[in-house]
XYZ file of C-alpha atoms in Angstrom:
90
model
C 0.000 0.000 0.000
C 1.435 3.407 -0.893
C 2.458 5.488 2.161
C -0.063 8.217 1.260
C -2.914 5.666 1.149
C -1.976 4.401 4.608
C -1.869 7.939 5.980
C -5.285 8.735 4.529
C -6.638 5.450 5.891
C -5.336 6.271 9.364
C -6.881 9.757 9.183
C -10.193 8.285 8.056
C -10.231 5.743 10.889
C -9.336 8.388 13.462
C -12.236 10.568 12.279
C -14.612 7.596 12.135
C -13.731 6.529 15.673
C -14.066 10.078 17.001
C -17.393 10.805 15.299
C -18.982 7.461 16.097
C -17.870 7.635 19.742
C -19.435 11.066 20.126
C -22.656 9.915 18.439
C -22.862 6.712 20.476
C -22.347 8.504 23.781
C -24.947 11.168 22.947
C -27.584 8.837 21.495
C -27.311 5.896 23.889
C -25.939 7.426 27.063
C -23.070 4.923 27.073
C -20.596 7.399 28.531
C -18.035 4.660 29.214
C -17.810 3.533 25.555
C -14.286 3.407 24.131
C -12.647 1.898 21.072
C -9.705 -0.455 21.414
C -6.385 1.196 20.643
C -5.690 -0.450 17.291
C -7.587 -1.347 14.148
C -7.394 -3.571 11.113
C -8.139 -2.429 7.588
C -8.516 -4.688 4.587
C -9.163 -3.864 0.956
C -11.473 -5.750 -1.381
C -11.593 -5.860 -5.145
C -14.315 -3.963 -6.963
C -15.816 -7.275 -8.103
C -16.346 -8.305 -4.449
C -18.187 -5.154 -3.325
C -21.601 -6.856 -3.604
C -20.436 -9.802 -1.508
C -19.044 -7.487 1.166
C -22.235 -5.408 1.175
C -24.314 -8.576 1.662
C -22.001 -9.716 4.459
C -22.426 -6.396 6.294
C -26.200 -6.456 5.859
C -26.374 -9.964 7.383
C -23.795 -9.339 10.109
C -26.290 -9.231 12.981
C -27.757 -12.548 11.845
C -24.491 -14.464 11.612
C -23.168 -13.010 14.866
C -25.961 -14.892 16.627
C -24.075 -18.119 15.904
C -20.450 -16.960 15.874
C -18.752 -14.311 17.987
C -16.817 -11.485 16.392
C -13.610 -12.927 17.879
C -14.264 -16.361 16.341
C -15.077 -14.867 12.971
C -12.085 -12.494 12.940
C -9.681 -15.250 13.975
C -10.999 -17.461 11.144
C -10.641 -14.573 8.694
C -7.011 -13.985 9.679
C -6.201 -17.681 9.452
C -8.004 -18.116 6.108
C -5.972 -15.327 4.504
C -2.758 -16.361 6.273
C -2.377 -13.116 8.206
C 0.159 -13.599 10.984
C -1.107 -12.430 14.369
C -0.471 -12.824 18.071
C -3.582 -13.336 20.238
C -1.963 -11.178 22.913
C -2.133 -8.111 20.667
C -5.341 -8.724 18.697
C -7.785 -8.191 21.576
C -7.686 -5.303 24.045
């Protein structure tokens, strides 16, 4: 990934975290909400946008049978992303 793309991605995530935290605290009263310190970002090809959109739309449904941690771990393993459990979860 080009350095400029990474920088823009980091800026985008920082703004997303800030805005969504403010919204969540105001709308739900969850004053103790906080994001974990890190994040993961993955790109998808244009031809897979529909599949990703469908996945997001059905996320609540499939998280009834599999936790986010289980799903994320499987994702990392499937795409051979090296990770250390100690640093993945805050």
